[in-house]
CSV table of C-alpha atoms and ligand atoms in Angstrom, one decimal:
chain,number,residue,atom,x,y,z
N,11,MET,CA,129.5,91.5,82.8
N,12,LYS,CA,129.5,94.0,85.7
N,13,ASN,CA,128.2,97.1,85.7
N,14,ALA,CA,127.1,96.7,82.4
N,15,ASN,CA,126.2,99.9,80.6
N,16,PRO,CA,126.0,100.5,77.2
N,17,ILE,CA,129.5,102.5,76.7
N,18,LYS,CA,131.5,99.6,77.8
N,19,LEU,CA,129.4,97.1,75.4
N,20,SER,CA,129.6,99.0,72.3
N,21,LEU,CA,133.0,99.0,73.4
N,22,ASN,CA,133.5,96.0,73.7
N,23,ASN,CA,131.6,94.6,70.9
N,24,ALA,CA,133.2,97.1,68.6
N,25,LEU,CA,136.5,96.1,69.6
N,26,LEU,CA,136.0,92.7,69.1
N,27,ILE,CA,133.9,93.4,65.8
N,28,VAL,CA,137.6,95.1,64.7
N,29,LEU,CA,139.6,92.9,66.2
N,30,PHE,CA,138.0,89.9,64.0
N,31,PHE,CA,138.1,91.7,61.0
N,32,SER,CA,141.3,92.8,61.4
N,33,LEU,CA,142.8,88.8,62.2
N,34,ALA,CA,141.1,88.3,58.9
N,35,TYR,CA,142.5,91.1,57.2
N,36,PHE,CA,145.4,89.9,58.5
N,37,ILE,CA,144.7,86.3,56.7
N,38,VAL,CA,143.7,87.0,53.7
N,39,THR,CA,145.9,89.4,52.3
N,40,TYR,CA,149.4,87.5,54.0
N,41,LEU,CA,148.2,84.3,52.4
N,42,PHE,CA,146.9,86.3,48.5
N,43,SER,CA,148.1,89.5,48.3
N,44,ASP,CA,150.6,92.1,50.3
N,45,PHE,CA,149.7,93.5,53.9
N,46,ASN,CA,149.2,96.7,54.3
N,47,ILE,CA,149.6,97.3,57.8
N,48,TYR,CA,147.9,101.4,56.7
N,49,LEU,CA,144.9,99.8,54.9
N,50,LEU,CA,144.0,97.7,58.0
N,51,LEU,CA,144.6,100.9,60.4
N,52,VAL,CA,142.1,102.9,58.7
N,53,PHE,CA,139.8,100.7,58.1
N,54,ASP,CA,140.1,99.3,61.7
N,55,LEU,CA,139.4,103.2,62.7
N,56,LEU,CA,136.5,102.8,60.8
N,57,LEU,CA,134.8,99.9,61.4
N,58,PHE,CA,135.2,101.1,65.0
N,59,GLY,CA,132.8,104.0,65.0
N,60,ILE,CA,130.5,102.5,63.2
N,61,VAL,CA,129.6,99.0,65.5
N,62,PHE,CA,130.5,101.7,68.0
N,63,PHE,CA,128.1,104.4,67.6
N,64,SER,CA,125.3,101.7,66.5
N,65,PHE,CA,125.5,99.4,68.8
N,66,LYS,CA,125.3,102.4,71.3
N,67,TYR,CA,122.5,104.3,69.0
N,68,THR,CA,120.6,100.4,69.5
N,69,LEU,CA,121.3,99.7,72.7
N,70,GLU,CA,120.7,103.1,74.8
N,71,LYS,CA,117.2,103.1,71.8
N,72,PHE,CA,115.4,100.2,72.6
N,73,VAL,CA,116.8,98.8,75.9
N,74,TYR,CA,118.0,101.5,78.6
N,75,GLN,CA,115.1,104.0,77.4
N,76,LYS,CA,113.0,101.6,78.0
N,77,ILE,CA,114.3,100.8,81.6
N,78,ARG,CA,113.7,104.4,81.8
N,79,LEU,CA,110.9,104.2,81.6
N,80,ILE,CA,109.7,101.5,84.4
N,81,TYR,CA,112.5,104.3,86.6
N,82,LYS,CA,109.9,107.4,85.4
N,83,THR,CA,106.6,105.0,86.2
N,84,ILE,CA,108.3,104.4,89.5
N,85,TYR,CA,108.9,107.9,90.1
N,86,ASN,CA,105.6,108.6,89.1
N,87,LEU,CA,104.0,106.1,91.3
N,88,LYS,CA,105.5,106.9,94.3
N,89,ARG,CA,105.3,110.9,93.9
N,90,GLN,CA,101.7,110.7,93.7
N,91,LYS,CA,101.7,108.2,97.5
N,92,GLY,CA,103.5,111.5,98.4
N,93,LEU,CA,106.5,109.1,98.9
N,94,LYS,CA,110.2,111.2,99.3
N,95,VAL,CA,111.6,110.5,95.8
N,96,GLU,CA,114.8,111.5,94.6
N,97,LYS,CA,114.8,112.2,91.0
N,98,HIS,CA,118.7,111.4,89.2
N,99,GLU,CA,119.1,112.1,85.9
N,100,TYR,CA,119.7,109.1,83.3
N,101,ASP,CA,123.2,107.9,84.2
N,102,VAL,CA,125.0,104.3,84.1
N,103,ASN,CA,123.0,103.2,87.5
N,104,THR,CA,120.0,103.8,86.0
N,105,ILE,CA,119.9,99.5,86.0
N,106,GLU,CA,120.5,99.2,89.3
N,107,ARG,CA,118.6,101.7,90.6
N,108,VAL,CA,115.9,100.1,89.1
N,109,ASN,CA,115.9,97.4,89.9
N,110,GLN,CA,116.5,98.5,94.1
N,111,GLU,CA,113.7,99.7,93.5
N,112,VAL,CA,111.6,97.1,92.0
N,113,LEU,CA,113.0,95.3,94.7
N,114,GLU,CA,111.8,97.9,97.7
N,115,TRP,CA,108.3,97.8,96.0
N,116,GLY,CA,108.4,94.6,95.9
N,117,GLU,CA,109.2,93.7,99.7
N,118,LYS,CA,106.1,96.4,100.2
N,119,LYS,CA,104.0,95.0,98.3
N,120,LYS,CA,104.3,91.6,100.3
N,121,MET,CA,103.4,93.8,103.8
N,122,GLU,CA,100.3,94.9,102.4
N,123,ILE,CA,99.5,91.4,101.7
N,124,ASP,CA,100.7,89.8,105.0
N,125,GLN,CA,98.9,92.4,106.6
N,126,LEU,CA,95.6,92.7,104.7
N,127,LYS,CA,95.1,88.2,104.9
N,128,LYS,CA,95.9,89.0,109.1
N,129,ASN,CA,92.4,91.2,108.1
N,130,GLU,CA,90.4,88.3,106.7
N,131,VAL,CA,91.5,86.6,109.6
N,132,TYR,CA,90.7,88.8,112.5
N,133,ARG,CA,87.3,89.9,110.2
N,134,ARG,CA,86.5,86.1,110.4
N,135,ASP,CA,86.9,85.3,113.8
N,136,PHE,CA,85.0,88.8,114.6
N,137,LEU,CA,81.7,87.5,112.6
N,138,GLY,CA,81.8,84.4,114.0
N,139,ASN,CA,82.8,85.8,117.3
N,140,ILE,CA,79.5,88.3,117.1
N,141,TYR,CA,77.2,85.2,115.7
N,142,HIS,CA,78.3,83.1,118.7
N,143,GLU,CA,77.4,86.0,121.4
N,144,LEU,CA,74.5,86.7,119.7
N,145,LYS,CA,73.2,83.2,118.2
N,146,THR,CA,72.6,82.3,122.4
N,147,PRO,CA,69.7,84.7,123.5
N,148,ILE,CA,67.9,85.5,120.1
N,149,PHE,CA,67.1,81.5,120.3
N,150,ASN,CA,66.4,82.3,124.1
N,151,ILE,CA,63.9,84.0,123.2
N,152,GLN,CA,62.4,82.3,120.6
N,153,GLY,CA,62.8,79.7,122.4
N,154,TYR,CA,60.1,81.5,125.5
N,155,VAL,CA,57.6,83.2,122.6
N,156,LEU,CA,57.4,79.7,120.6
N,157,THR,CA,56.1,78.5,124.8
N,158,LEU,CA,54.1,81.6,125.4
N,159,LEU,CA,52.7,80.6,122.3
N,160,ASP,CA,51.3,77.8,122.7
N,161,GLY,CA,49.4,77.3,125.3
N,162,GLY,CA,51.9,78.9,127.9
N,163,LEU,CA,50.9,82.3,128.3
N,164,GLU,CA,47.7,81.3,130.2
N,165,ASP,CA,49.4,79.1,132.0
N,166,PRO,CA,50.2,80.9,135.4
N,167,ALA,CA,52.9,78.4,136.5
N,168,ILE,CA,55.3,80.0,133.5
N,169,ASN,CA,54.0,82.8,130.9
N,170,HIS,CA,55.2,85.8,133.9
N,171,GLU,CA,58.8,83.6,134.4
N,172,TYR,CA,59.4,83.2,130.7
N,173,LEU,CA,58.8,87.3,130.1
N,174,LEU,CA,61.0,87.5,132.5
N,175,ARG,CA,64.1,85.5,131.0
N,176,THR,CA,62.8,87.1,127.7
N,177,GLU,CA,63.4,90.1,128.9
N,178,LYS,CA,67.0,89.1,130.3
N,179,SER,CA,68.0,87.9,126.8
N,180,ILE,CA,67.3,90.8,125.4
N,181,ASP,CA,68.7,93.1,128.1
N,182,ARG,CA,71.8,90.8,127.4
N,183,MET,CA,71.5,91.4,123.9
N,184,ILE,CA,71.2,95.3,123.9
N,185,ALA,CA,74.6,95.1,126.7
N,186,ILE,CA,76.3,93.3,123.9
N,187,VAL,CA,75.7,95.9,120.5
N,188,GLU,CA,76.0,98.8,122.5
N,189,ASP,CA,79.5,97.6,123.8
N,190,LEU,CA,80.1,96.2,119.7
N,191,GLU,CA,78.6,100.1,119.2
N,192,THR,CA,81.2,101.7,121.4
N,193,ILE,CA,84.6,99.9,120.2
N,194,SER,CA,83.5,100.7,116.9
N,195,ASN,CA,83.4,104.4,118.0
N,196,LEU,CA,86.5,104.3,119.7
N,197,GLU,CA,88.1,102.6,117.1
N,198,THR,CA,86.9,105.1,114.0
N,199,SER,CA,88.0,107.7,116.4
N,200,GLN,CA,84.6,109.0,116.1
N,201,ILE,CA,85.0,110.3,119.3
N,202,VAL,CA,86.0,113.3,120.6
N,203,LEU,CA,87.3,113.7,124.2
N,204,ARG,CA,85.9,115.6,126.8
N,205,LYS,CA,88.9,116.8,128.7
N,206,VAL,CA,88.2,118.6,131.8
N,207,LYS,CA,89.6,117.9,135.4
N,208,PHE,CA,88.2,116.5,137.5
N,209,ASP,CA,88.5,114.5,141.4
N,210,ILE,CA,89.6,110.9,140.0
N,211,VAL,CA,88.7,109.8,143.8
N,212,GLU,CA,85.1,111.4,143.8
N,213,LEU,CA,84.6,109.6,140.8
N,214,THR,CA,85.7,106.0,142.2
N,215,LYS,CA,83.4,106.9,145.0
N,216,GLU,CA,80.6,107.4,142.8
N,217,VAL,CA,81.5,104.1,140.8
N,218,PHE,CA,81.9,101.7,144.3
N,219,GLU,CA,78.1,103.6,145.0
N,220,PHE,CA,77.0,102.6,141.1
N,221,LEU,CA,78.2,98.5,141.6
N,222,GLU,CA,77.1,99.1,145.0
N,223,ILE,CA,74.3,96.1,144.6
N,224,LYS,CA,75.9,94.2,141.8
N,225,ALA,CA,78.6,93.9,144.4
N,226,LYS,CA,76.4,93.3,147.7
N,227,LYS,CA,74.7,90.1,145.6
N,228,LYS,CA,78.0,89.1,144.5
N,229,LYS,CA,79.4,89.0,148.8
N,230,LYS,CA,82.3,91.7,147.2
N,231,GLU,CA,83.8,95.1,149.4
N,232,PHE,CA,85.7,97.5,147.7
N,233,TYR,CA,87.6,99.4,150.1
N,234,PHE,CA,90.8,102.1,149.2
N,235,ALA,CA,94.0,101.9,150.3
N,236,GLU,CA,94.3,104.6,152.0
N,237,LYS,CA,92.7,107.3,153.7
N,238,ASN,CA,92.3,109.6,150.4
N,239,ASP,CA,90.4,112.6,152.0
N,240,LYS,CA,92.4,115.2,149.7
N,241,PRO,CA,91.3,115.1,145.8
N,242,ILE,CA,93.5,113.7,143.8
N,243,MET,CA,93.5,115.7,140.4
N,244,VAL,CA,93.4,114.5,136.9
N,245,GLU,CA,92.5,115.6,133.1
N,246,GLY,CA,90.6,113.2,130.7
N,247,ASP,CA,87.2,112.8,129.4
N,248,LYS,CA,85.2,112.6,132.9
N,249,LYS,CA,82.5,109.7,131.3
N,250,TRP,CA,85.0,107.6,130.0
N,251,ILE,CA,86.8,107.3,132.7
N,252,ARG,CA,84.0,106.7,133.9
N,253,GLN,CA,83.5,103.7,132.0
N,254,VAL,CA,86.7,102.4,132.6
N,255,LEU,CA,86.3,101.8,136.3
N,256,VAL,CA,82.7,100.1,135.8
N,257,ASN,CA,84.6,98.1,133.3
N,258,LEU,CA,87.4,97.3,136.1
N,259,LEU,CA,84.4,97.7,139.1
N,260,GLU,CA,82.8,94.9,137.8
N,261,ASN,CA,85.5,92.5,136.5
N,262,SER,CA,86.7,92.2,140.4
N,263,ILE,CA,82.9,91.7,141.2
N,264,LYS,CA,83.1,88.9,138.6
N,265,TYR,CA,86.5,87.4,139.1
N,266,GLY,CA,86.8,88.3,142.4
N,267,ALA,CA,87.3,85.4,144.8
N,268,ALA,CA,83.8,84.0,146.1
N,269,LYS,CA,84.4,83.9,149.1
N,270,LYS,CA,85.0,87.5,150.6
N,271,GLY,CA,86.1,89.0,147.8
N,272,LYS,CA,88.0,92.1,148.7
N,273,THR,CA,88.2,95.2,145.3
N,274,LYS,CA,91.4,97.4,146.6
N,275,VAL,CA,91.9,100.8,144.9
N,276,SER,CA,94.9,102.6,144.8
N,277,PHE,CA,96.3,106.1,143.7
N,278,PHE,CA,99.5,106.9,143.3
N,279,ASP,CA,101.2,109.9,142.3
N,280,MET,CA,104.1,109.8,139.7
N,281,ASP,CA,104.8,113.1,138.8
N,282,GLU,CA,103.4,113.9,135.9
N,283,ASN,CA,100.9,111.4,136.0
N,284,ILE,CA,99.1,109.2,138.5
N,285,LEU,CA,98.7,105.5,138.8
N,286,ILE,CA,95.7,103.7,139.6
N,287,GLU,CA,95.3,100.5,140.6
N,288,ILE,CA,92.4,97.9,141.1
N,289,THR,CA,93.0,95.4,142.6
N,290,ASP,CA,91.1,92.3,143.9
N,291,ASN,CA,91.8,89.0,145.7
N,292,GLY,CA,90.0,86.3,143.3
N,293,TYR,CA,91.3,83.1,140.7
N,294,GLY,CA,94.2,85.2,138.9
N,295,ILE,CA,94.9,85.1,134.9
N,296,SER,CA,97.3,82.4,134.4
N,297,PRO,CA,100.5,83.6,132.6
N,298,ASP,CA,99.8,81.8,129.1
N,299,GLU,CA,96.2,83.3,128.7
N,300,ILE,CA,97.0,87.5,130.4
N,301,LEU,CA,98.7,88.4,127.5
N,302,ARG,CA,95.2,88.0,125.4
N,303,VAL,CA,92.6,89.6,127.8
N,304,PHE,CA,92.1,92.9,126.7
N,305,GLU,CA,91.4,91.3,122.7
N,306,ARG,CA,88.5,91.5,122.1
N,307,PHE,CA,85.8,88.6,122.7
N,308,TYR,CA,88.4,86.9,124.4
N,309,ARG,CA,87.7,84.8,127.8
N,310,THR,CA,89.8,83.0,129.6
N,311,GLU,CA,88.6,79.2,130.3
N,312,SER,CA,87.8,80.2,134.4
N,313,ALA,CA,85.5,83.1,133.2
N,314,ARG,CA,83.5,80.9,131.6
N,315,LYS,CA,83.2,77.6,133.0
N,316,THR,CA,82.3,80.0,136.4
N,317,GLU,CA,80.7,83.4,135.3
N,318,LYS,CA,78.0,82.7,132.5
N,319,SER,CA,77.3,87.1,131.6
N,320,GLY,CA,80.2,88.2,129.9
N,321,THR,CA,81.0,89.0,126.0
N,322,GLY,CA,85.2,89.3,126.3
N,323,LEU,CA,84.1,93.2,125.5
N,324,GLY,CA,85.0,94.9,128.4
N,325,LEU,CA,88.9,95.4,128.3
N,326,ALA,CA,89.2,96.1,124.7
N,327,ILE,CA,86.8,99.1,125.6
N,328,VAL,CA,89.0,99.6,129.0
N,329,LYS,CA,92.6,99.9,126.4
N,330,HIS,CA,91.1,102.0,123.4
N,331,ILE,CA,90.0,104.4,126.1
N,332,ILE,CA,92.9,105.0,127.6
N,333,GLU,CA,95.3,104.8,125.1
N,334,ALA,CA,92.8,107.5,123.3
N,335,HIS,CA,93.8,108.8,126.3
N,336,ASP,CA,97.7,108.4,125.6
N,337,GLN,CA,98.1,106.5,128.8
N,338,THR,CA,99.1,103.1,129.2
N,339,VAL,CA,97.3,100.2,130.8
N,340,ASN,CA,98.0,96.9,131.5
N,341,VAL,CA,97.5,94.0,133.7
N,342,ARG,CA,99.8,91.8,136.4
N,343,SER,CA,98.4,88.8,137.6
N,344,ARG,CA,99.3,85.1,140.2
N,345,ILE,CA,97.1,81.9,140.2
N,346,GLY,CA,94.8,81.8,143.4
N,347,VAL,CA,95.8,85.0,145.0
N,348,GLY,CA,94.8,87.8,142.8
N,349,THR,CA,94.5,90.5,139.4
N,350,THR,CA,95.8,93.6,139.7
N,351,PHE,CA,94.6,96.1,136.5
N,352,ALA,CA,96.9,100.0,136.9
N,353,PHE,CA,96.1,102.5,134.2
N,354,THR,CA,97.4,105.8,134.1
N,355,LEU,CA,96.0,109.5,133.6
N,356,LYS,CA,97.5,113.0,133.4
N,357,MET,CA,97.5,115.1,136.4
N,358,GLY,CA,95.0,118.2,136.5
M,28,LIG,N1,89.4,91.1,137.5
M,28,LIG,C1,90.0,89.5,136.9
M,28,LIG,N2,90.6,88.4,137.4
M,28,LIG,C2,90.4,87.3,136.7
M,28,LIG,N3,90.4,87.2,135.6
M,28,LIG,C3,89.5,88.3,134.7
M,28,LIG,C4,89.9,90.0,135.6
M,28,LIG,N4,89.2,90.7,134.7
M,28,LIG,C5,89.3,90.2,133.8
M,28,LIG,N5,89.5,88.8,133.8
M,28,LIG,C6,89.6,88.4,132.5
M,28,LIG,O1,89.3,88.6,131.1
M,28,LIG,C7,88.6,89.1,130.2
M,28,LIG,C8,87.9,89.7,129.6
M,28,LIG,O2,87.3,90.3,130.4
M,28,LIG,P1,86.2,91.5,129.5
M,28,LIG,O3,86.4,92.5,130.9
M,28,LIG,O4,87.0,91.9,128.3
M,28,LIG,O5,85.2,90.7,129.5
M,28,LIG,P2,83.7,90.7,130.1
M,28,LIG,O6,84.3,90.9,131.7
M,28,LIG,O7,84.2,88.5,130.1
M,28,LIG,O8,82.7,90.2,129.9
M,28,LIG,P3,82.4,92.1,129.4
M,28,LIG,O9,83.3,92.5,130.1
M,28,LIG,O10,82.2,92.4,128.0
M,28,LIG,O11,81.3,92.0,129.7
M,28,LIG,C9,87.3,87.9,131.4
M,28,LIG,O12,86.0,87.1,130.6
M,28,LIG,C10,88.7,87.3,132.5
M,28,LIG,O13,88.4,85.9,131.8
M,29,LIG,MG1,84.0,93.2,131.4
């Protein structure tokens, strides 16, 4: 029955029983004695009353009140979680509402479970990646130390060299652990941004100098798109923005063109923001890989082949820092032509 409720159900049952009784009374009295319509009406009325009220009472008491209890539980659960709830009086639509609430609740739980499953896969990948990245330097160190202990220490041909290699592996491990610490701090929002106004041109020049030796070793060159003799003031946490510039410029050293590698830095005035672009003339990133470069530990196929050092955390850190500033970072690239990373900062 559509929109069934205790009153309708009781009414139906009472009418059915009264009809059945009347028919039986009619047949019996018609066959065996006098048929008395008044007696039948009084009887029907009584019967209708008894059946109607007893049915209604039973339904309400045992079925409807139980459903109301479920509804109350849902209502309280929602209220405890601080969700918006509409308090309805008990009425004919209670069952439909309970049904609706249960459906919504089920849908929400399903979404929560899906998210938990995704997190689980992510956590597993993350652990796998950390293990993979730390494994190489640890086993290298073990190999060098064992060789030194097995007599290599007295061999002047290898002892110094092996200690140097050990130190390199330890540096690698420290760099990974530091990157992980940075990411973890950024993700748990343990970092409070200390925003100041500063000149982004000056900061970029300082980072150019900081990376100069590294760049020269790899035959790379940094330059500004324009002269930039005037300061460009921005607002942000200087220490973290410096980290962004270091990570992006370091990438352009690593993945820039092998010969005549040039990295250009440009600034664009965008009313409230400054857009900073870092463009290299490297081998670029393919369209199917570009969407993933900001993921933790992601490294492109060609990067893995050509550049051994690298964990794939640099750009994930960049993204976190820029987003913590409520700004955006993106990348565009063409294979064989080069890559541009662009991020915005609030004008100071
Ligand atoms: N300028 C670029 N040109 C081409 N590919 C790039 C460039 N910058 C980044 N990539 C690709 O994006 C990947 C992720 O970069 P990211 O800086 O996060 O990691 P990484 O440089 O490999 O390691 P890390 O920065 O942690 O030492 C790189 O491995 C590389 O494949
Ligand atoms: Mg990097």
